[in-house]
């Protein structure tokens, strides 16, 4: 039989889990916003005024791949709702090249231009610098990244399933 102290402890667990859960959600959102801030500051420091941090992150995610605009969302490279606006701006500013598909003229394939590849390299360099600092300061060690990635993927899968049902 549970003592009253054990019952109190078990009663607190859902509330504590809820608090931790909500804090994790806020942290995920803040981390995303913070990386966009870091990208914005780097771009501004280097004089890039025709591209924003969301667009730069998208260029980093595309890298040397060629795809359709729709694939940007299905592959998880772009999370916003206005992908066509950002693509149009980046095509207009010379960061992305687009070509009609030879097999389906309704489909447009995109890839990075030389200018887009330069932004990709700039962002990759920034991320490499941050990883070096994280390692030097031992913020995450050993399997920490793998464990964190695994847990985040489990949450993503859970939420994907919730949308499907």
PDB file of C-alpha atoms in Angstrom:
ATOM      1  CA  UNK A   1       0.000   0.000   0.000  1.00  0.00           C
ATOM      2  CA  UNK A   2       1.297   3.496  -0.906  1.00  0.00           C
ATOM      3  CA  UNK A   3       2.008   5.930   1.880  1.00  0.00           C
ATOM      4  CA  UNK A   4       0.577   9.437   1.686  1.00  0.00           C
ATOM      5  CA  UNK A   5       4.074  10.732   0.891  1.00  0.00           C
ATOM      6  CA  UNK A   6       4.375   8.317  -2.060  1.00  0.00           C
ATOM      7  CA  UNK A   7       0.937   9.332  -3.299  1.00  0.00           C
ATOM      8  CA  UNK A   8       1.882  13.026  -3.094  1.00  0.00           C
ATOM      9  CA  UNK A   9       5.060  12.329  -5.047  1.00  0.00           C
ATOM     10  CA  UNK A  10       3.153  10.426  -7.738  1.00  0.00           C
ATOM     11  CA  UNK A  11       0.513  13.180  -7.865  1.00  0.00           C
ATOM     12  CA  UNK A  12       3.221  15.757  -8.578  1.00  0.00           C
ATOM     13  CA  UNK A  13       4.775  13.828 -11.437  1.00  0.00           C
ATOM     14  CA  UNK A  14       2.267  14.829 -14.162  1.00  0.00           C
ATOM     15  CA  UNK A  15       2.505  18.477 -13.128  1.00  0.00           C
ATOM     16  CA  UNK A  16       6.298  18.323 -13.030  1.00  0.00           C
ATOM     17  CA  UNK A  17       6.330  16.583 -16.408  1.00  0.00           C
ATOM     18  CA  UNK A  18       4.021  19.251 -17.789  1.00  0.00           C
ATOM     19  CA  UNK A  19       6.286  22.013 -16.502  1.00  0.00           C
ATOM     20  CA  UNK A  20       9.366  20.310 -17.963  1.00  0.00           C
ATOM     21  CA  UNK A  21       7.528  19.641 -21.219  1.00  0.00           C
ATOM     22  CA  UNK A  22       6.461  23.272 -21.626  1.00  0.00           C
ATOM     23  CA  UNK A  23       9.939  24.492 -20.736  1.00  0.00           C
ATOM     24  CA  UNK A  24      11.404  22.184 -23.390  1.00  0.00           C
ATOM     25  CA  UNK A  25       8.992  23.587 -25.980  1.00  0.00           C
ATOM     26  CA  UNK A  26      10.015  27.137 -25.068  1.00  0.00           C
ATOM     27  CA  UNK A  27      13.694  26.185 -25.272  1.00  0.00           C
ATOM     28  CA  UNK A  28      13.288  24.614 -28.705  1.00  0.00           C
ATOM     29  CA  UNK A  29      11.554  27.732 -29.965  1.00  0.00           C
ATOM     30  CA  UNK A  30      14.135  30.040 -28.368  1.00  0.00           C
ATOM     31  CA  UNK A  31      17.025  28.037 -29.804  1.00  0.00           C
ATOM     32  CA  UNK A  32      15.546  28.335 -33.282  1.00  0.00           C
ATOM     33  CA  UNK A  33      15.080  32.080 -32.854  1.00  0.00           C
ATOM     34  CA  UNK A  34      18.586  32.429 -31.409  1.00  0.00           C
ATOM     35  CA  UNK A  35      20.230  30.681 -34.358  1.00  0.00           C
ATOM     36  CA  UNK A  36      18.301  32.992 -36.684  1.00  0.00           C
ATOM     37  CA  UNK A  37      19.617  35.960 -34.658  1.00  0.00           C
ATOM     38  CA  UNK A  38      23.182  34.662 -34.956  1.00  0.00           C
ATOM     39  CA  UNK A  39      22.780  34.267 -38.712  1.00  0.00           C
ATOM     40  CA  UNK A  40      21.297  37.760 -38.997  1.00  0.00           C
ATOM     41  CA  UNK A  41      24.205  39.317 -37.096  1.00  0.00           C
ATOM     42  CA  UNK A  42      26.792  37.460 -39.206  1.00  0.00           C
ATOM     43  CA  UNK A  43      25.096  38.450 -42.460  1.00  0.00           C
ATOM     44  CA  UNK A  44      24.827  42.106 -41.382  1.00  0.00           C
ATOM     45  CA  UNK A  45      28.455  42.169 -40.222  1.00  0.00           C
ATOM     46  CA  UNK A  46      29.527  41.004 -43.685  1.00  0.00           C
ATOM     47  CA  UNK A  47      27.313  43.510 -45.481  1.00  0.00           C
ATOM     48  CA  UNK A  48      24.600  41.178 -46.785  1.00  0.00           C
ATOM     49  CA  UNK A  49      21.454  43.280 -46.906  1.00  0.00           C
ATOM     50  CA  UNK A  50      19.515  41.426 -49.593  1.00  0.00           C
ATOM     51  CA  UNK A  51      19.002  38.192 -47.660  1.00  0.00           C
ATOM     52  CA  UNK A  52      17.509  37.461 -44.257  1.00  0.00           C
ATOM     53  CA  UNK A  53      18.415  34.789 -41.724  1.00  0.00           C
ATOM     54  CA  UNK A  54      15.513  32.478 -42.654  1.00  0.00           C
ATOM     55  CA  UNK A  55      16.594  32.567 -46.294  1.00  0.00           C
ATOM     56  CA  UNK A  56      20.250  31.977 -45.351  1.00  0.00           C
ATOM     57  CA  UNK A  57      19.302  28.938 -43.259  1.00  0.00           C
ATOM     58  CA  UNK A  58      17.277  27.640 -46.192  1.00  0.00           C
ATOM     59  CA  UNK A  59      20.306  28.025 -48.480  1.00  0.00           C
ATOM     60  CA  UNK A  60      22.408  26.132 -45.942  1.00  0.00           C
ATOM     61  CA  UNK A  61      19.860  23.326 -45.838  1.00  0.00           C
ATOM     62  CA  UNK A  62      19.636  23.039 -49.630  1.00  0.00           C
ATOM     63  CA  UNK A  63      23.432  22.889 -50.001  1.00  0.00           C
ATOM     64  CA  UNK A  64      24.453  21.228 -53.285  1.00  0.00           C
ATOM     65  CA  UNK A  65      21.146  19.425 -53.824  1.00  0.00           C
ATOM     66  CA  UNK A  66      18.641  20.117 -56.597  1.00  0.00           C
ATOM     67  CA  UNK A  67      14.927  19.822 -55.825  1.00  0.00           C
ATOM     68  CA  UNK A  68      11.476  21.223 -56.382  1.00  0.00           C
ATOM     69  CA  UNK A  69      10.016  23.955 -54.226  1.00  0.00           C
ATOM     70  CA  UNK A  70       7.573  21.471 -52.702  1.00  0.00           C
ATOM     71  CA  UNK A  71      10.423  19.245 -51.589  1.00  0.00           C
ATOM     72  CA  UNK A  72      11.774  22.040 -49.410  1.00  0.00           C
ATOM     73  CA  UNK A  73       8.898  21.505 -46.992  1.00  0.00           C
ATOM     74  CA  UNK A  74       8.602  17.723 -47.281  1.00  0.00           C
ATOM     75  CA  UNK A  75      12.321  17.294 -46.577  1.00  0.00           C
ATOM     76  CA  UNK A  76      12.075  19.674 -43.628  1.00  0.00           C
ATOM     77  CA  UNK A  77      14.382  22.307 -45.132  1.00  0.00           C
ATOM     78  CA  UNK A  78      11.791  25.043 -44.736  1.00  0.00           C
ATOM     79  CA  UNK A  79       9.255  25.291 -41.924  1.00  0.00           C
ATOM     80  CA  UNK A  80       7.429  28.494 -42.789  1.00  0.00           C
ATOM     81  CA  UNK A  81       4.273  29.018 -44.771  1.00  0.00           C
ATOM     82  CA  UNK A  82       5.624  31.496 -47.338  1.00  0.00           C
ATOM     83  CA  UNK A  83       8.207  29.400 -49.177  1.00  0.00           C
ATOM     84  CA  UNK A  84       7.214  30.821 -52.577  1.00  0.00           C
ATOM     85  CA  UNK A  85       7.831  34.399 -51.371  1.00  0.00           C
ATOM     86  CA  UNK A  86      11.302  33.519 -50.059  1.00  0.00           C
ATOM     87  CA  UNK A  87      12.182  31.574 -53.199  1.00  0.00           C
ATOM     88  CA  UNK A  88      11.084  34.463 -55.402  1.00  0.00           C
ATOM     89  CA  UNK A  89      13.255  36.882 -53.396  1.00  0.00           C
ATOM     90  CA  UNK A  90      16.273  34.571 -53.502  1.00  0.00           C
ATOM     91  CA  UNK A  91      15.893  33.949 -57.237  1.00  0.00           C
ATOM     92  CA  UNK A  92      15.558  37.705 -57.791  1.00  0.00           C
ATOM     93  CA  UNK A  93      18.662  38.391 -55.697  1.00  0.00           C
ATOM     94  CA  UNK A  94      20.694  35.708 -57.468  1.00  0.00           C
ATOM     95  CA  UNK A  95      21.023  33.163 -54.638  1.00  0.00           C
ATOM     96  CA  UNK A  96      18.966  30.428 -56.296  1.00  0.00           C
ATOM     97  CA  UNK A  97      18.706  29.264 -59.907  1.00  0.00           C
ATOM     98  CA  UNK A  98      15.490  27.704 -61.108  1.00  0.00           C
ATOM     99  CA  UNK A  99      14.816  25.614 -64.183  1.00  0.00           C
ATOM    100  CA  UNK A 100      11.673  24.010 -65.569  1.00  0.00           C
ATOM    101  CA  UNK A 101      11.734  20.239 -65.351  1.00  0.00           C
ATOM    102  CA  UNK A 102      12.294  18.564 -68.695  1.00  0.00           C
ATOM    103  CA  UNK A 103       9.794  15.842 -67.793  1.00  0.00           C
ATOM    104  CA  UNK A 104       7.049  17.990 -66.227  1.00  0.00           C
ATOM    105  CA  UNK A 105       6.881  21.601 -67.387  1.00  0.00           C
ATOM    106  CA  UNK A 106       4.660  22.481 -64.416  1.00  0.00           C
ATOM    107  CA  UNK A 107       7.490  21.607 -62.053  1.00  0.00           C
ATOM    108  CA  UNK A 108      10.373  23.985 -61.326  1.00  0.00           C
ATOM    109  CA  UNK A 109      13.658  22.639 -60.008  1.00  0.00           C
ATOM    110  CA  UNK A 110      15.866  24.827 -57.863  1.00  0.00           C
ATOM    111  CA  UNK A 111      19.514  24.788 -56.880  1.00  0.00           C
ATOM    112  CA  UNK A 112      21.961  27.249 -55.397  1.00  0.00           C
ATOM    113  CA  UNK A 113      23.828  29.674 -57.595  1.00  0.00           C
ATOM    114  CA  UNK A 114      27.451  30.576 -56.884  1.00  0.00           C
ATOM    115  CA  UNK A 115      26.168  33.401 -54.692  1.00  0.00           C
ATOM    116  CA  UNK A 116      23.924  30.940 -52.825  1.00  0.00           C
ATOM    117  CA  UNK A 117      26.787  28.485 -52.390  1.00  0.00           C
ATOM    118  CA  UNK A 118      28.859  31.301 -50.857  1.00  0.00           C
ATOM    119  CA  UNK A 119      26.132  31.877 -48.237  1.00  0.00           C
ATOM    120  CA  UNK A 120      25.953  28.126 -47.638  1.00  0.00           C
ATOM    121  CA  UNK A 121      29.710  28.049 -47.014  1.00  0.00           C
ATOM    122  CA  UNK A 122      29.485  31.070 -44.700  1.00  0.00           C
ATOM    123  CA  UNK A 123      26.774  29.416 -42.589  1.00  0.00           C
ATOM    124  CA  UNK A 124      28.623  26.079 -42.559  1.00  0.00           C
ATOM    125  CA  UNK A 125      31.731  27.899 -41.298  1.00  0.00           C
ATOM    126  CA  UNK A 126      29.706  29.598 -38.542  1.00  0.00           C
ATOM    127  CA  UNK A 127      28.213  26.263 -37.448  1.00  0.00           C
ATOM    128  CA  UNK A 128      31.675  24.652 -37.459  1.00  0.00           C
ATOM    129  CA  UNK A 129      33.006  27.479 -35.276  1.00  0.00           C
ATOM    130  CA  UNK A 130      30.131  27.019 -32.838  1.00  0.00           C
ATOM    131  CA  UNK A 131      30.680  23.269 -32.700  1.00  0.00           C
ATOM    132  CA  UNK A 132      34.363  23.827 -31.918  1.00  0.00           C
ATOM    133  CA  UNK A 133      33.411  26.180 -29.071  1.00  0.00           C
ATOM    134  CA  UNK A 134      30.807  23.743 -27.732  1.00  0.00           C
ATOM    135  CA  UNK A 135      33.431  20.996 -27.748  1.00  0.00           C
ATOM    136  CA  UNK A 136      36.109  23.236 -26.202  1.00  0.00           C
ATOM    137  CA  UNK A 137      33.762  24.301 -23.408  1.00  0.00           C
ATOM    138  CA  UNK A 138      32.523  20.709 -23.034  1.00  0.00           C
ATOM    139  CA  UNK A 139      28.886  21.818 -23.143  1.00  0.00           C
ATOM    140  CA  UNK A 140      27.910  18.556 -24.818  1.00  0.00           C
ATOM    141  CA  UNK A 141      30.156  15.513 -24.756  1.00  0.00           C
ATOM    142  CA  UNK A 142      30.307  11.977 -26.051  1.00  0.00           C
ATOM    143  CA  UNK A 143      26.884  10.738 -27.050  1.00  0.00           C
ATOM    144  CA  UNK A 144      25.074  13.893 -25.870  1.00  0.00           C
ATOM    145  CA  UNK A 145      24.364  15.056 -29.435  1.00  0.00           C
ATOM    146  CA  UNK A 146      23.205  11.584 -30.511  1.00  0.00           C
ATOM    147  CA  UNK A 147      20.966  11.251 -27.458  1.00  0.00           C
ATOM    148  CA  UNK A 148      19.530  14.730 -27.904  1.00  0.00           C
ATOM    149  CA  UNK A 149      18.913  14.163 -31.608  1.00  0.00           C
ATOM    150  CA  UNK A 150      17.254  10.823 -30.854  1.00  0.00           C
ATOM    151  CA  UNK A 151      14.871  12.340 -28.312  1.00  0.00           C
ATOM    152  CA  UNK A 152      14.012  15.260 -30.601  1.00  0.00           C
ATOM    153  CA  UNK A 153      13.301  12.834 -33.458  1.00  0.00           C
ATOM    154  CA  UNK A 154      11.023  10.824 -31.163  1.00  0.00           C
ATOM    155  CA  UNK A 155       9.062  13.990 -30.367  1.00  0.00           C
ATOM    156  CA  UNK A 156       8.898  14.875 -34.038  1.00  0.00           C
ATOM    157  CA  UNK A 157       7.601  11.408 -34.892  1.00  0.00           C
ATOM    158  CA  UNK A 158       5.035  11.593 -32.102  1.00  0.00           C
ATOM    159  CA  UNK A 159       3.723  14.947 -33.360  1.00  0.00           C
ATOM    160  CA  UNK A 160       3.724  13.735 -36.965  1.00  0.00           C
ATOM    161  CA  UNK A 161       1.541  10.841 -35.826  1.00  0.00           C
ATOM    162  CA  UNK A 162      -0.806  13.205 -34.007  1.00  0.00           C
ATOM    163  CA  UNK A 163      -1.335  15.153 -37.218  1.00  0.00           C
ATOM    164  CA  UNK A 164      -1.987  11.936 -39.134  1.00  0.00           C
ATOM    165  CA  UNK A 165      -4.757  10.802 -36.808  1.00  0.00           C
TER     166      UNK A 165
END
